[in-house]
Amino acid sequence: MQHLVDTDDFSKEQIENIMHDAAAFKKEMPSKLLEDKLLITLFFESSTRTRSSFEVAAKRLGASVVHLDPSKSSTNKGESLEDTFENLAAMEPDGVIIRHEFNNTPKKLANKNLTPILNAGAGNYAHPTQALLDYFTMLEHFDFQELKGKTIAIVGDIISSRVAASGIRLYTRMGMNVVLVAPKPFMPDNDLPKYENLSEVIDKVDIIMSLRAQLERHKAPIFEDYDEYAKEYCITKDLFKEREILLLHPGPVMRNIDISDEMLTDKRCKVLTQVKNGVFVRMAILKALLLDN
Ligand code: NCD
């Protein structure tokens, strides 16, 4: 039984296969490979893209999906998360897709080995399917040439971001250079090159990944005025000019704080391509976990 807690649960060969399958699925919708499979989604935090993307991916492959709404489940009656999970696992699904505020929840449930666990976002620790779909979007942009040696700048509230955490681990493993651009309160503690201003890196990067300031995760407000923050960190046409840089954002985008309205409609900005690719990459991930194992 294989789980996906973070991308390092996949070998490099598996990642290559996932990229290959996702590209093939994008060219031509496959047959109902997972027709007899059933997945349960369990989202303890809000989600627009990830939950619907997993569901669309599963259904495109013919699988059934059952949603459990935690706000109406027995965790509300004092049942522990583990007990809730063990009850769901007793119904013998082919996998449980979980999003939770704690970093270690997916790992804890995976260790029980009752059913494959797919991490759809855990605290600020990991969001592996987002990292893989972002990696696919970069690969596709560079015509499936190696990304080794390409430089990506991750910009914004990096310390709160599980997308950044998973991305950093995946991109460095694949030989990419990762640099971080953020004001001090948003900067994590690691060995990567760090900058406070976008102007210092703009001529050195192939890709920029902008991130949302995750206000709901801040114990106390970090900036009083996000318009001031935007003056330095918002991605604008003025900053990009005619440079050939790929612009990514995992969503949800805070318009004119993360990325300007004008840049959101620029062809270098791939926010909706990421969402489109997310379905194909999740289809490939479901195939890898439920069929290829
Ligand atoms: C992110 C998340 O929830 O981790 N979004 C996503 O899944 N695409 C990032 C965010 O909430 O800002």
GROMACS .gro file of N, CA and C in nm, residues 125-238:
model
  342
  125TYR      N    1   0.303   2.225   0.627
  125TYR     CA    2   0.406   2.125   0.603
  125TYR      C    3   0.410   2.073   0.459
  126ALA      N    4   0.297   2.034   0.404
  126ALA     CA    5   0.304   1.971   0.272
  126ALA      C    6   0.172   1.977   0.196
  127HIS      N    7   0.185   1.992   0.065
  127HIS     CA    8   0.071   1.989  -0.028
  127HIS      C    9   0.125   1.928  -0.157
  128PRO      N   10   0.149   1.794  -0.152
  128PRO     CA   11   0.225   1.731  -0.260
  128PRO      C   12   0.160   1.736  -0.398
  129THR      N   13   0.026   1.727  -0.405
  129THR     CA   14  -0.034   1.727  -0.539
  129THR      C   15  -0.020   1.865  -0.604
  130GLN      N   16  -0.022   1.970  -0.521
  130GLN     CA   17  -0.002   2.104  -0.577
  130GLN      C   18   0.141   2.118  -0.630
  131ALA      N   19   0.239   2.068  -0.553
  131ALA     CA   20   0.378   2.077  -0.599
  131ALA      C   21   0.396   2.002  -0.731
  132LEU      N   22   0.332   1.885  -0.742
  132LEU     CA   23   0.347   1.805  -0.865
  132LEU      C   24   0.277   1.871  -0.984
  133LEU      N   25   0.163   1.933  -0.960
  133LEU     CA   26   0.096   1.998  -1.073
  133LEU      C   27   0.169   2.126  -1.113
  134ASP      N   28   0.231   2.192  -1.018
  134ASP     CA   29   0.312   2.310  -1.053
  134ASP      C   30   0.436   2.267  -1.131
  135TYR      N   31   0.495   2.156  -1.088
  135TYR     CA   32   0.612   2.104  -1.159
  135TYR      C   33   0.574   2.065  -1.303
  136PHE      N   34   0.459   2.003  -1.318
  136PHE     CA   35   0.410   1.965  -1.452
  136PHE      C   36   0.391   2.090  -1.539
  137THR      N   37   0.334   2.196  -1.479
  137THR     CA   38   0.307   2.319  -1.555
  137THR      C   39   0.439   2.381  -1.602
  138MET      N   40   0.542   2.372  -1.518
  138MET     CA   41   0.674   2.423  -1.559
  138MET      C   42   0.732   2.337  -1.671
  139LEU      N   43   0.725   2.205  -1.653
  139LEU     CA   44   0.779   2.113  -1.755
  139LEU      C   45   0.712   2.137  -1.890
  140GLU      N   46   0.580   2.150  -1.886
  140GLU     CA   47   0.504   2.170  -2.010
  140GLU      C   48   0.547   2.300  -2.077
  141HIS      N   49   0.567   2.404  -1.995
  141HIS     CA   50   0.608   2.533  -2.050
  141HIS      C   51   0.743   2.523  -2.119
  142PHE      N   52   0.833   2.444  -2.062
  142PHE     CA   53   0.966   2.429  -2.122
  142PHE      C   54   0.972   2.305  -2.212
  143ASP      N   55   0.859   2.272  -2.275
  143ASP     CA   56   0.851   2.162  -2.374
  143ASP      C   57   0.906   2.030  -2.323
  144PHE      N   58   0.885   2.004  -2.197
  144PHE     CA   59   0.927   1.878  -2.135
  144PHE      C   60   1.078   1.855  -2.142
  145GLN      N   61   1.153   1.965  -2.154
  145GLN     CA   62   1.299   1.957  -2.137
  145GLN      C   63   1.325   1.951  -1.986
  146GLU      N   64   1.445   1.907  -1.952
  146GLU     CA   65   1.482   1.902  -1.810
  146GLU      C   66   1.471   2.039  -1.744
  147LEU      N   67   1.427   2.042  -1.621
  147LEU     CA   68   1.420   2.170  -1.549
  147LEU      C   69   1.545   2.192  -1.463
  148LYS      N   70   1.634   2.093  -1.465
  148LYS     CA   71   1.759   2.105  -1.389
  148LYS      C   72   1.828   2.236  -1.426
  149GLY      N   73   1.869   2.315  -1.326
  149GLY     CA   74   1.940   2.439  -1.354
  149GLY      C   75   1.848   2.560  -1.372
  150LYS      N   76   1.719   2.538  -1.391
  150LYS     CA   77   1.627   2.653  -1.399
  150LYS      C   78   1.609   2.713  -1.259
  151THR      N   79   1.585   2.844  -1.256
  151THR     CA   80   1.572   2.911  -1.127
  151THR      C   81   1.430   2.958  -1.105
  152ILE      N   82   1.376   2.920  -0.990
  152ILE     CA   83   1.241   2.965  -0.952
  152ILE      C   84   1.252   3.052  -0.827
  153ALA      N   85   1.185   3.168  -0.830
  153ALA     CA   86   1.175   3.251  -0.709
  153ALA      C   87   1.037   3.230  -0.649
  154ILE      N   88   1.032   3.196  -0.522
  154ILE     CA   89   0.904   3.185  -0.451
  154ILE      C   90   0.887   3.314  -0.372
  155VAL      N   91   0.771   3.379  -0.392
  155VAL     CA   92   0.753   3.515  -0.343
  155VAL      C   93   0.631   3.525  -0.253
  156GLY      N   94   0.646   3.581  -0.135
  156GLY     CA   95   0.530   3.608  -0.051
  156GLY      C   96   0.538   3.542   0.085
  157ASP      N   97   0.423   3.493   0.130
  157ASP     CA   98   0.412   3.438   0.267
  157ASP      C   99   0.461   3.292   0.268
  158ILE      N  100   0.591   3.278   0.253
  158ILE     CA  101   0.650   3.144   0.235
  158ILE      C  102   0.638   3.061   0.363
  159ILE      N  103   0.654   3.127   0.476
  159ILE     CA  104   0.657   3.053   0.603
  159ILE      C  105   0.523   2.984   0.634
  160SER      N  106   0.412   3.041   0.585
  160SER     CA  107   0.281   2.981   0.612
  160SER      C  108   0.242   2.878   0.507
  161SER      N  109   0.322   2.865   0.402
  161SER     CA  110   0.274   2.796   0.283
  161SER      C  111   0.321   2.652   0.270
  162ARG      N  112   0.223   2.561   0.273
  162ARG     CA  113   0.256   2.419   0.248
  162ARG      C  114   0.287   2.397   0.101
  163VAL      N  115   0.234   2.485   0.015
  163VAL     CA  116   0.266   2.475  -0.128
  163VAL      C  117   0.416   2.502  -0.146
  164ALA      N  118   0.465   2.608  -0.079
  164ALA     CA  119   0.607   2.640  -0.088
  164ALA      C  120   0.691   2.528  -0.026
  165ALA      N  121   0.647   2.475   0.090
  165ALA     CA  122   0.726   2.372   0.158
  165ALA      C  123   0.742   2.249   0.070
  166SER      N  124   0.632   2.200   0.013
  166SER     CA  125   0.641   2.084  -0.075
  166SER      C  126   0.718   2.118  -0.202
  167GLY      N  127   0.692   2.237  -0.255
  167GLY     CA  128   0.760   2.279  -0.378
  167GLY      C  129   0.910   2.286  -0.359
  168ILE      N  130   0.955   2.345  -0.250
  168ILE     CA  131   1.099   2.358  -0.225
  168ILE      C  132   1.164   2.220  -0.223
  169ARG      N  133   1.101   2.124  -0.152
  169ARG     CA  134   1.160   1.989  -0.145
  169ARG      C  135   1.162   1.922  -0.284
  170LEU      N  136   1.053   1.938  -0.359
  170LEU     CA  137   1.046   1.872  -0.491
  170LEU      C  138   1.142   1.937  -0.592
  171TYR      N  139   1.140   2.070  -0.600
  171TYR     CA  140   1.219   2.138  -0.704
  171TYR      C  141   1.369   2.120  -0.680
  172THR      N  142   1.411   2.127  -0.553
  172THR     CA  143   1.554   2.110  -0.526
  172THR      C  144   1.594   1.964  -0.557
  173ARG      N  145   1.506   1.870  -0.523
  173ARG     CA  146   1.536   1.730  -0.555
  173ARG      C  147   1.550   1.709  -0.706
  174MET      N  148   1.474   1.786  -0.785
  174MET     CA  149   1.480   1.771  -0.929
  174MET      C  150   1.590   1.858  -0.991
  175GLY      N  151   1.673   1.918  -0.907
  175GLY     CA  152   1.790   1.991  -0.958
  175GLY      C  153   1.765   2.136  -0.994
  176MET      N  154   1.650   2.190  -0.954
  176MET     CA  155   1.624   2.331  -0.983
  176MET      C  156   1.688   2.419  -0.874
  177ASN      N  157   1.712   2.546  -0.909
  177ASN     CA  158   1.758   2.643  -0.808
  177ASN      C  159   1.635   2.714  -0.753
  178VAL      N  160   1.626   2.720  -0.622
  178VAL     CA  161   1.512   2.789  -0.560
  178VAL      C  162   1.564   2.908  -0.481
  179VAL      N  163   1.509   3.026  -0.507
  179VAL     CA  164   1.541   3.143  -0.425
  179VAL      C  165   1.412   3.195  -0.363
  180LEU      N  166   1.425   3.257  -0.247
  180LEU     CA  167   1.307   3.303  -0.174
  180LEU      C  168   1.305   3.455  -0.165
  181VAL      N  169   1.187   3.512  -0.188
  181VAL     CA  170   1.174   3.658  -0.181
  181VAL      C  171   1.057   3.690  -0.088
  182ALA      N  172   1.086   3.754   0.024
  182ALA     CA  173   0.980   3.782   0.121
  182ALA      C  174   1.030   3.882   0.223
  183PRO      N  175   0.936   3.955   0.286
  183PRO     CA  176   0.975   4.035   0.401
  183PRO      C  177   1.011   3.939   0.516
  184LYS      N  178   1.092   3.988   0.610
  184LYS     CA  179   1.143   3.898   0.717
  184LYS      C  180   1.035   3.814   0.786
  185PRO      N  181   0.919   3.869   0.824
  185PRO     CA  182   0.821   3.786   0.896
  185PRO      C  183   0.765   3.670   0.813
  186PHE      N  184   0.780   3.675   0.682
  186PHE     CA  185   0.727   3.570   0.595
  186PHE      C  186   0.835   3.472   0.549
  187MET      N  187   0.957   3.491   0.600
  187MET     CA  188   1.070   3.412   0.549
  187MET      C  189   1.096   3.291   0.639
  188PRO      N  190   1.098   3.170   0.584
  188PRO     CA  191   1.129   3.053   0.668
  188PRO      C  192   1.279   3.047   0.696
  189ASP      N  193   1.316   2.957   0.788
  189ASP     CA  194   1.456   2.941   0.824
  189ASP      C  195   1.511   2.819   0.749
  190ASN      N  196   1.589   2.843   0.647
  190ASN     CA  197   1.653   2.731   0.574
  190ASN      C  198   1.777   2.785   0.502
  191ASP      N  199   1.841   2.699   0.422
  191ASP     CA  200   1.969   2.738   0.362
  191ASP      C  201   1.956   2.801   0.224
  192LEU      N  202   1.834   2.826   0.177
  192LEU     CA  203   1.818   2.877   0.041
  192LEU      C  204   1.854   3.025   0.033
  193PRO      N  205   1.896   3.073  -0.085
  193PRO     CA  206   1.924   3.217  -0.101
  193PRO      C  207   1.798   3.300  -0.073
  194LYS      N  208   1.816   3.408   0.001
  194LYS     CA  209   1.700   3.488   0.043
  194LYS      C  210   1.717   3.634   0.002
  195TYR      N  211   1.606   3.695  -0.040
  195TYR     CA  212   1.607   3.835  -0.082
  195TYR      C  213   1.484   3.904  -0.025
  196GLU      N  214   1.501   4.035  -0.001
  196GLU     CA  215   1.383   4.109   0.047
  196GLU      C  216   1.311   4.181  -0.065
  197ASN      N  217   1.382   4.200  -0.178
  197ASN     CA  218   1.321   4.277  -0.287
  197ASN      C  219   1.318   4.198  -0.418
  198LEU      N  220   1.207   4.209  -0.488
  198LEU     CA  221   1.194   4.140  -0.617
  198LEU      C  222   1.294   4.192  -0.720
  199SER      N  223   1.324   4.322  -0.710
  199SER     CA  224   1.416   4.380  -0.810
  199SER      C  225   1.554   4.314  -0.806
  200GLU      N  226   1.591   4.254  -0.692
  200GLU     CA  227   1.723   4.189  -0.683
  200GLU      C  228   1.728   4.058  -0.760
  201VAL      N  229   1.612   3.995  -0.786
  201VAL     CA  230   1.614   3.862  -0.850
  201VAL      C  231   1.554   3.859  -0.990
  202ILE      N  232   1.486   3.968  -1.025
  202ILE     CA  233   1.403   3.962  -1.146
  202ILE      C  234   1.483   3.925  -1.272
  203ASP      N  235   1.611   3.961  -1.276
  203ASP     CA  236   1.691   3.927  -1.394
  203ASP      C  237   1.758   3.791  -1.384
  204LYS      N  238   1.735   3.720  -1.275
  204LYS     CA  239   1.803   3.591  -1.257
  204LYS      C  240   1.708   3.473  -1.264
  205VAL      N  241   1.578   3.497  -1.281
  205VAL     CA  242   1.484   3.386  -1.265
  205VAL      C  243   1.414   3.346  -1.395
  206ASP      N  244   1.379   3.219  -1.404
  206ASP     CA  245   1.302   3.167  -1.517
  206ASP      C  246   1.154   3.160  -1.480
  207ILE      N  247   1.127   3.143  -1.351
  207ILE     CA  248   0.990   3.122  -1.304
  207ILE      C  249   0.971   3.201  -1.175
  208ILE      N  250   0.853   3.262  -1.159
  208ILE     CA  251   0.817   3.321  -1.030
  208ILE      C  252   0.690   3.253  -0.981
  209MET      N  253   0.694   3.207  -0.857
  209MET     CA  254   0.572   3.157  -0.795
  209MET      C  255   0.530   3.255  -0.687
  210SER      N  256   0.415   3.320  -0.709
  210SER     CA  257   0.363   3.414  -0.612
  210SER      C  258   0.271   3.338  -0.515
  211LEU      N  259   0.271   3.380  -0.389
  211LEU     CA  260   0.189   3.314  -0.288
  211LEU      C  261   0.100   3.416  -0.218
  212ARG      N  262  -0.013   3.368  -0.171
  212ARG     CA  263  -0.106   3.451  -0.095
  212ARG      C  264  -0.055   3.472   0.048
  213ALA      N  265  -0.078   3.591   0.101
  213ALA     CA  266  -0.053   3.613   0.243
  213ALA      C  267  -0.165   3.541   0.319
  214GLN      N  268  -0.130   3.437   0.395
  214GLN     CA  269  -0.233   3.350   0.456
  214GLN      C  270  -0.275   3.405   0.592
  215LEU      N  271  -0.352   3.516   0.585
  215LEU     CA  272  -0.389   3.590   0.706
  215LEU      C  273  -0.452   3.501   0.813
  216GLU      N  274  -0.531   3.400   0.767
  216GLU     CA  275  -0.600   3.313   0.863
  216GLU      C  276  -0.502   3.228   0.944
  217ARG      N  277  -0.378   3.215   0.897
  217ARG     CA  278  -0.280   3.135   0.972
  217ARG      C  279  -0.194   3.219   1.066
  218HIS      N  280  -0.204   3.352   1.053
  218HIS     CA  281  -0.122   3.438   1.138
  218HIS      C  282  -0.188   3.453   1.275
  219LYS      N  283  -0.110   3.427   1.380
  219LYS     CA  284  -0.169   3.434   1.515
  219LYS      C  285  -0.209   3.578   1.546
  220ALA      N  286  -0.122   3.672   1.503
  220ALA     CA  287  -0.155   3.813   1.518
  220ALA      C  288  -0.127   3.878   1.382
  221PRO      N  289  -0.198   3.986   1.347
  221PRO     CA  290  -0.175   4.048   1.215
  221PRO      C  291  -0.027   4.086   1.199
  222ILE      N  292   0.031   4.053   1.081
  222ILE     CA  293   0.173   4.080   1.061
  222ILE      C  294   0.193   4.217   0.996
  223PHE      N  295   0.108   4.250   0.899
  223PHE     CA  296   0.115   4.384   0.839
  223PHE      C  297  -0.021   4.451   0.861
  224GLU      N  298  -0.017   4.579   0.890
  224GLU     CA  299  -0.143   4.654   0.905
  224GLU      C  300  -0.204   4.680   0.769
  225ASP      N  301  -0.114   4.704   0.672
  225ASP     CA  302  -0.161   4.757   0.546
  225ASP      C  303  -0.103   4.676   0.430
  226TYR      N  304  -0.189   4.590   0.370
  226TYR     CA  305  -0.139   4.504   0.262
  226TYR      C  306  -0.118   4.580   0.132
  227ASP      N  307  -0.169   4.705   0.123
  227ASP     CA  308  -0.137   4.785   0.005
  227ASP      C  309   0.010   4.825   0.009
  228GLU      N  310   0.060   4.850   0.130
  228GLU     CA  311   0.204   4.882   0.146
  228GLU      C  312   0.288   4.760   0.108
  229TYR      N  313   0.247   4.643   0.159
  229TYR     CA  314   0.315   4.516   0.127
  229TYR      C  315   0.317   4.496  -0.026
  230ALA      N  316   0.200   4.524  -0.089
  230ALA     CA  317   0.187   4.501  -0.233
  230ALA      C  318   0.284   4.586  -0.313
  231LYS      N  319   0.318   4.703  -0.261
  231LYS     CA  320   0.411   4.791  -0.336
  231LYS      C  321   0.542   4.720  -0.364
  232GLU      N  322   0.582   4.631  -0.275
  232GLU     CA  323   0.708   4.558  -0.294
  232GLU      C  324   0.687   4.420  -0.358
  233TYR      N  325   0.576   4.352  -0.321
  233TYR     CA  326   0.567   4.209  -0.355
  233TYR      C  327   0.461   4.174  -0.460
  234CYS      N  328   0.378   4.270  -0.497
  234CYS     CA  329   0.278   4.240  -0.601
  234CYS      C  330   0.349   4.228  -0.737
  235ILE      N  331   0.311   4.124  -0.812
  235ILE     CA  332   0.372   4.104  -0.944
  235ILE      C  333   0.296   4.189  -1.045
  236THR      N  334   0.367   4.285  -1.103
  236THR     CA  335   0.303   4.379  -1.196
  236THR      C  336   0.376   4.378  -1.330
  237LYS      N  337   0.310   4.436  -1.428
  237LYS     CA  338   0.370   4.450  -1.562
  237LYS      C  339   0.493   4.539  -1.554
  238ASP      N  340   0.486   4.639  -1.470
  238ASP     CA  341   0.601   4.730  -1.451
  238ASP      C  342   0.726   4.655  -1.407
   0.00000   0.00000   0.00000
